[in-house]
Tab-separated table of C-alpha atoms in Angstrom:
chain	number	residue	atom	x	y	z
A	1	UNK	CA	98.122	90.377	9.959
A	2	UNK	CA	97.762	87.730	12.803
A	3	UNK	CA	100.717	89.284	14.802
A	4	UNK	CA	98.832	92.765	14.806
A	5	UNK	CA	95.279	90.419	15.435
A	6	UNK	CA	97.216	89.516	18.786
A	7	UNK	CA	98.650	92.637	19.720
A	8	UNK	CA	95.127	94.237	19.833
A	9	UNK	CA	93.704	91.109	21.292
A	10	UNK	CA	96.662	91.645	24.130
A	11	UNK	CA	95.881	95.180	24.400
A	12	UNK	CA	92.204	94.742	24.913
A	13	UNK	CA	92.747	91.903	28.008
A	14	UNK	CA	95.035	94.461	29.539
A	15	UNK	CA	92.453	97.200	29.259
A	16	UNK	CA	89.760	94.613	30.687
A	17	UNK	CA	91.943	93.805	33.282
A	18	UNK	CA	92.791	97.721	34.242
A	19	UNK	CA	89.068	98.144	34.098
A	20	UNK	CA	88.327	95.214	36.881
A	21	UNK	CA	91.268	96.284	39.029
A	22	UNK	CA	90.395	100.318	39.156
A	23	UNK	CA	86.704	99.421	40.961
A	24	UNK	CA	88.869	97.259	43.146
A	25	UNK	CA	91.493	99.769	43.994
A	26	UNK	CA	88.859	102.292	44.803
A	27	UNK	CA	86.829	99.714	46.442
A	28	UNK	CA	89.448	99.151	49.208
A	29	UNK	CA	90.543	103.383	49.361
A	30	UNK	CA	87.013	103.903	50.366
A	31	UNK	CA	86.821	101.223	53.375
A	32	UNK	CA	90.347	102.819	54.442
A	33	UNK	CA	89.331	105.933	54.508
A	34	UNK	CA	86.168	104.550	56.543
A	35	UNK	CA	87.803	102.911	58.965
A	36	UNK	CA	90.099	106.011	59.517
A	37	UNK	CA	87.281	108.306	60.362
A	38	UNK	CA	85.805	105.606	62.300
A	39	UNK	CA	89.143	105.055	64.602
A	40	UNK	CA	89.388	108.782	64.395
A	41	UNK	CA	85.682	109.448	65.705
A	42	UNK	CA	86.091	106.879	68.661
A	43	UNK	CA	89.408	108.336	69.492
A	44	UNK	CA	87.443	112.099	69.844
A	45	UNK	CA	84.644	110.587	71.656
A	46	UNK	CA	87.346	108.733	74.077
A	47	UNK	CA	89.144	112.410	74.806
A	48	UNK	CA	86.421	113.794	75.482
A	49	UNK	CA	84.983	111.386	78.063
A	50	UNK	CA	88.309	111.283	79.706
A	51	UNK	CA	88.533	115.169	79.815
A	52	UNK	CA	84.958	115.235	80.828
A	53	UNK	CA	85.869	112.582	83.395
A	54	UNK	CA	88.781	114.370	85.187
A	55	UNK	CA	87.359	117.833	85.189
A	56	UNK	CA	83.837	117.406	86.591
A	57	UNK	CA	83.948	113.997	87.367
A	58	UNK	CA	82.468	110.597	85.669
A	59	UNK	CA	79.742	110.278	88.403
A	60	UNK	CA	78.851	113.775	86.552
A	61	UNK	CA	79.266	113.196	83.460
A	62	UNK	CA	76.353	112.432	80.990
A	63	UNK	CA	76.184	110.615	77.143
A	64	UNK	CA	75.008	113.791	75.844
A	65	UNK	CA	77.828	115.567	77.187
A	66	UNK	CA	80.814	113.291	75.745
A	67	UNK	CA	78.944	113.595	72.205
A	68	UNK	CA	78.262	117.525	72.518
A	69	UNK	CA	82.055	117.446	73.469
A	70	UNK	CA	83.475	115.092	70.815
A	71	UNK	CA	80.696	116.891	68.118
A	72	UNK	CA	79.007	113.588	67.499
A	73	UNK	CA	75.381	112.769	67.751
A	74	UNK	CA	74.019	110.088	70.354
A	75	UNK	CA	73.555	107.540	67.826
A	76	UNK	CA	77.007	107.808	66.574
A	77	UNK	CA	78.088	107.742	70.645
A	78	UNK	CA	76.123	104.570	71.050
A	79	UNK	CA	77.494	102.926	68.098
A	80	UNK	CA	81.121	102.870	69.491
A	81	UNK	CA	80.222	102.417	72.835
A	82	UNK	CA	77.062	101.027	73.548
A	83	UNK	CA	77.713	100.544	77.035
A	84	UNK	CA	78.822	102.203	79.863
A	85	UNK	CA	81.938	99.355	80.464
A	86	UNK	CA	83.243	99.613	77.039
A	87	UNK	CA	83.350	103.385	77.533
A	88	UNK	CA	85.593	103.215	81.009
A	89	UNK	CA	87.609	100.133	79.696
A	90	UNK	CA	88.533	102.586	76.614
A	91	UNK	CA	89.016	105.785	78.876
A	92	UNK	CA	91.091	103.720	81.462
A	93	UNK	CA	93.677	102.773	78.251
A	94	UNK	CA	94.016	106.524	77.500
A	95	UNK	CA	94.258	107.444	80.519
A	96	UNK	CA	97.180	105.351	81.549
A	97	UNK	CA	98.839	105.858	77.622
A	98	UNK	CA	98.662	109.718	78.489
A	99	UNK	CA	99.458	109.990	81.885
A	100	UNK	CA	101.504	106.355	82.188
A	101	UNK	CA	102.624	105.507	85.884
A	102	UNK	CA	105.883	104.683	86.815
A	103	UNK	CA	107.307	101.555	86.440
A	104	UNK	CA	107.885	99.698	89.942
A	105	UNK	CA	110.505	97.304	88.869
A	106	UNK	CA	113.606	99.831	88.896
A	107	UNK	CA	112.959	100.379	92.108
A	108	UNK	CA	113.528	96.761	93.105
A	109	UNK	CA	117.429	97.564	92.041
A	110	UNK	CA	118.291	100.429	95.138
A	111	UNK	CA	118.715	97.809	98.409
A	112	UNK	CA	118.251	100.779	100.530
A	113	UNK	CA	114.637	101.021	101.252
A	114	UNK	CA	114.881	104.587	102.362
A	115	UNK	CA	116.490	105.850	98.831
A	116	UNK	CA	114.068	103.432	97.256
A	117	UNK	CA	111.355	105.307	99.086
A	118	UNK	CA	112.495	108.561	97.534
A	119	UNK	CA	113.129	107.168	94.337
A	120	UNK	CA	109.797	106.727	94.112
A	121	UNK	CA	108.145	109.458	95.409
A	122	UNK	CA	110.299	111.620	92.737
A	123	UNK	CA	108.944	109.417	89.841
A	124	UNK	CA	105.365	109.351	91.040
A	125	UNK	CA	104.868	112.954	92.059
A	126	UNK	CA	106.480	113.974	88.779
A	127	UNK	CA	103.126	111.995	87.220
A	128	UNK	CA	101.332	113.838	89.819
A	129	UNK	CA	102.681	117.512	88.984
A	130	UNK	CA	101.116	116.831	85.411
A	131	UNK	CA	97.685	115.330	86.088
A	132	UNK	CA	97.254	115.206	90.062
A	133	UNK	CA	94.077	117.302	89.815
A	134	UNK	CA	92.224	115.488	87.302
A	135	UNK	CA	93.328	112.271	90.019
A	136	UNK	CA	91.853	113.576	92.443
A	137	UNK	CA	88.088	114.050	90.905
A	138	UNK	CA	88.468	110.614	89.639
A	139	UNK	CA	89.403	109.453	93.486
A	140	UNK	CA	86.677	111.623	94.413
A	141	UNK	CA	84.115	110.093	92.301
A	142	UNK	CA	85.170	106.576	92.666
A	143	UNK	CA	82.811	105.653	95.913
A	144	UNK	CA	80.402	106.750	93.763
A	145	UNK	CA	80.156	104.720	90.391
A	146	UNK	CA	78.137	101.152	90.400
A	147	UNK	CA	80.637	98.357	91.411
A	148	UNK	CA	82.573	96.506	88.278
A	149	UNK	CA	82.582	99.810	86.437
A	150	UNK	CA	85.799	100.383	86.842
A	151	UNK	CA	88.229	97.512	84.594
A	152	UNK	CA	91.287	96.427	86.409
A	153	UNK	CA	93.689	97.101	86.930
A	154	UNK	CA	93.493	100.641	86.602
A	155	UNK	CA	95.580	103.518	88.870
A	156	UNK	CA	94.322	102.679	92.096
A	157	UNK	CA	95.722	99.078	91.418
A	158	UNK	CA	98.944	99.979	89.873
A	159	UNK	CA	99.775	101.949	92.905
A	160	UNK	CA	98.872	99.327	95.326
A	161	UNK	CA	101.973	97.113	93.648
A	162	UNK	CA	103.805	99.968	93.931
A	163	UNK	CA	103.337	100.032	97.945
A	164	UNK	CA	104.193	96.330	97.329
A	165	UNK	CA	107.518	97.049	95.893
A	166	UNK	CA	108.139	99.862	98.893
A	167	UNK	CA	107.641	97.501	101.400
A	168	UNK	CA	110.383	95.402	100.707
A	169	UNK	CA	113.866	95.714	102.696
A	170	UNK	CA	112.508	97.441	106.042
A	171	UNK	CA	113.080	96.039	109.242
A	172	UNK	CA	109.453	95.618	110.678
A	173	UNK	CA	107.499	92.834	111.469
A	174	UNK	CA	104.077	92.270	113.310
A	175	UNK	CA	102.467	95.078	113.910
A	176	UNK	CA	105.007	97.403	113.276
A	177	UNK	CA	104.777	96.023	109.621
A	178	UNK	CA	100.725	96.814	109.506
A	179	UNK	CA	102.309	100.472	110.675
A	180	UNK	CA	105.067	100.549	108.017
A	181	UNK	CA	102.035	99.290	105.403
A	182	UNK	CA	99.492	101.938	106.072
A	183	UNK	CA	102.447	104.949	106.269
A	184	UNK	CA	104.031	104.005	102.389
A	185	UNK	CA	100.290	104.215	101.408
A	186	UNK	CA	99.887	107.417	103.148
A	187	UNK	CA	103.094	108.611	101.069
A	188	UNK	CA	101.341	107.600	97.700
A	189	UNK	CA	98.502	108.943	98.157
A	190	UNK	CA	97.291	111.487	95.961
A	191	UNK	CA	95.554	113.239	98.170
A	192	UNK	CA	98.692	113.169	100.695
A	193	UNK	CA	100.452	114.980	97.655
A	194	UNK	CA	98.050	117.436	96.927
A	195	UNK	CA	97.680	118.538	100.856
A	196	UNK	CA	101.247	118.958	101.234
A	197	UNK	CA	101.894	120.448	97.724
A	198	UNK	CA	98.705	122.341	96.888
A	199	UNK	CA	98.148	123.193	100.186
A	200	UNK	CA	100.680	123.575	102.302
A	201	UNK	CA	103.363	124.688	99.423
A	202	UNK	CA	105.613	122.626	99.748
A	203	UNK	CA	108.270	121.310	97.183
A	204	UNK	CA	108.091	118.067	96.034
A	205	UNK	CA	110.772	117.434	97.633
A	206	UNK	CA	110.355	118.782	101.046
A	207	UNK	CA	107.105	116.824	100.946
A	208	UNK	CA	109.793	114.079	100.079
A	209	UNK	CA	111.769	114.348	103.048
A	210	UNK	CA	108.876	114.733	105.288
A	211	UNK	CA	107.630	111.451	104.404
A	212	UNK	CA	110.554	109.913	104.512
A	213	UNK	CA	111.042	110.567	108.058
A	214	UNK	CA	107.493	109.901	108.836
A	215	UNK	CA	108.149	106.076	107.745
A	216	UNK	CA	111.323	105.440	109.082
A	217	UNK	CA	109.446	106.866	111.954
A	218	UNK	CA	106.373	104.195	111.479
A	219	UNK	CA	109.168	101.562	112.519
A	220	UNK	CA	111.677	102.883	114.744
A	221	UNK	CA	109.052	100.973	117.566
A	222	UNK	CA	106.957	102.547	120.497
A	223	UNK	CA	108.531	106.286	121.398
A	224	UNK	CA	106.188	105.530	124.728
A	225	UNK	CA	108.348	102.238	125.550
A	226	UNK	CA	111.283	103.467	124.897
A	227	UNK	CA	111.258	106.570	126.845
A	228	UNK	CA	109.603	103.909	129.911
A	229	UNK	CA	113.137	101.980	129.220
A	230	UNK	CA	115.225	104.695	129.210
A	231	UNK	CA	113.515	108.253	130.415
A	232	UNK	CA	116.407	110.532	129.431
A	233	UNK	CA	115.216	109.257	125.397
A	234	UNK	CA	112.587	111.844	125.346
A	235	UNK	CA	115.148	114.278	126.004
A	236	UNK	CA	117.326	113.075	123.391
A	237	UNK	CA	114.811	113.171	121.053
A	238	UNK	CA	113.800	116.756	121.588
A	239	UNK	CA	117.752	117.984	121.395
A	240	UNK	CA	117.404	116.372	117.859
């Protein structure tokens, strides 16, 4: 009689205790699932912006356009970002996650600077073949938003240590370096890509090569002094 007298007393704390834990259980599914709709209605509201941003622009984009495009209301918008530098620090991250830049230090590995060059080009107009366009609005609209908007580094910074990287190994100093500076950023550019791709037509590579040249060119010195020194060297040049 007092073993069965246990038995149900054991069976009834177990039932208490299944009874506490169930609440609990659901307790924590609910916040889950909470926090997955909330992660999952930022992440719509950060497409959108960034798809809104590279189409028409950010200096044209409104609020009420991100939330009519993520299907959100204004208060919801506000609540994730209640500000406009939370909003570009969060578009900046997916931007970069979707459309991530090369990475500079491989290059540092080719001695030739030339090949190095090229190397780079390849890996960077590759980026720009997928996404170039939407570049190009943000570029465009850059002048345009209130200073500190923008978190660094973003693109524009990523691809200055890139020229950083490029500059190393040439054979230029003074001003011929200042020359050799402003012709790798040329080659970089976006909009030096899109001219002599979506423009002229030209293959990535051709546009390759014609770069190339143009900065071994940038420090081969003064074609005027040379051909002073030696006036048959214009000559030479145009039998090339």
């Amino acid at each position: 009689m007092r073993q069965a007298c246990i038995l149900i007393a054991s069976r009834r704390a177990v039932k208490n205790q299944d009874t506490l834990e169930i609440p609990e259980i659901a307790r924590k599914y609910v916040l889950k699932r909470r926090a997955e709709r909330q992660d999952e209605t930022r992440k719509r509201i950060v497409e959108a912006a960034v798809d809104l941003h590279t189409t028409i622009g950010p200096a044209h984009t409104t609020d009420l356009a991100i939330a009519q495009r993520a299907r959100v209301t204004r208060r919801t918008f506000y609540r994730h970002f209640p500000d406009e530098v939370s909003l570009f620090r969060a578009c900046t991250g997916h931007s970069l996650a979707k459309w991530p830049m090369p990475d500079p230090s491989a290059w540092q590995r080719i001695s030739d600077p030339e090949e190095r060059l090229a190397r780079a080009l390849r890996e960077l107009y590759a980026v720009y073949r997928t996404a170039g366009r939407r570049f190009v609005v943000l570029a465009r609209d850059a002048p345009l938003l209130r200073p500190g908007l923008l978190p660094k580094p973003g693109r524009a910074e990523l691809v200055m240590a890139m020229n950083g990287v490029l500059m190393e190994g040439w054979p230029a100093r003074g001003r011929r370096r200042d020359v050799l500076r402003a012709a790798i950023a040329h080659t970089t550019s976006i909009t030096t890509w899109q001219s002599l791709v979506e423009q002229q037509g030209l293959s990535d590579e051709e546009a390759i090569s014609v770069l190339t040249g143009m900065v071994t060119a940038a420090i081969a010195g003064d074609v005027a002094s040379r051909r002073a020194a030696n006036p048959r060297s214009g000559m030479v040049l145009l039998d090339r």
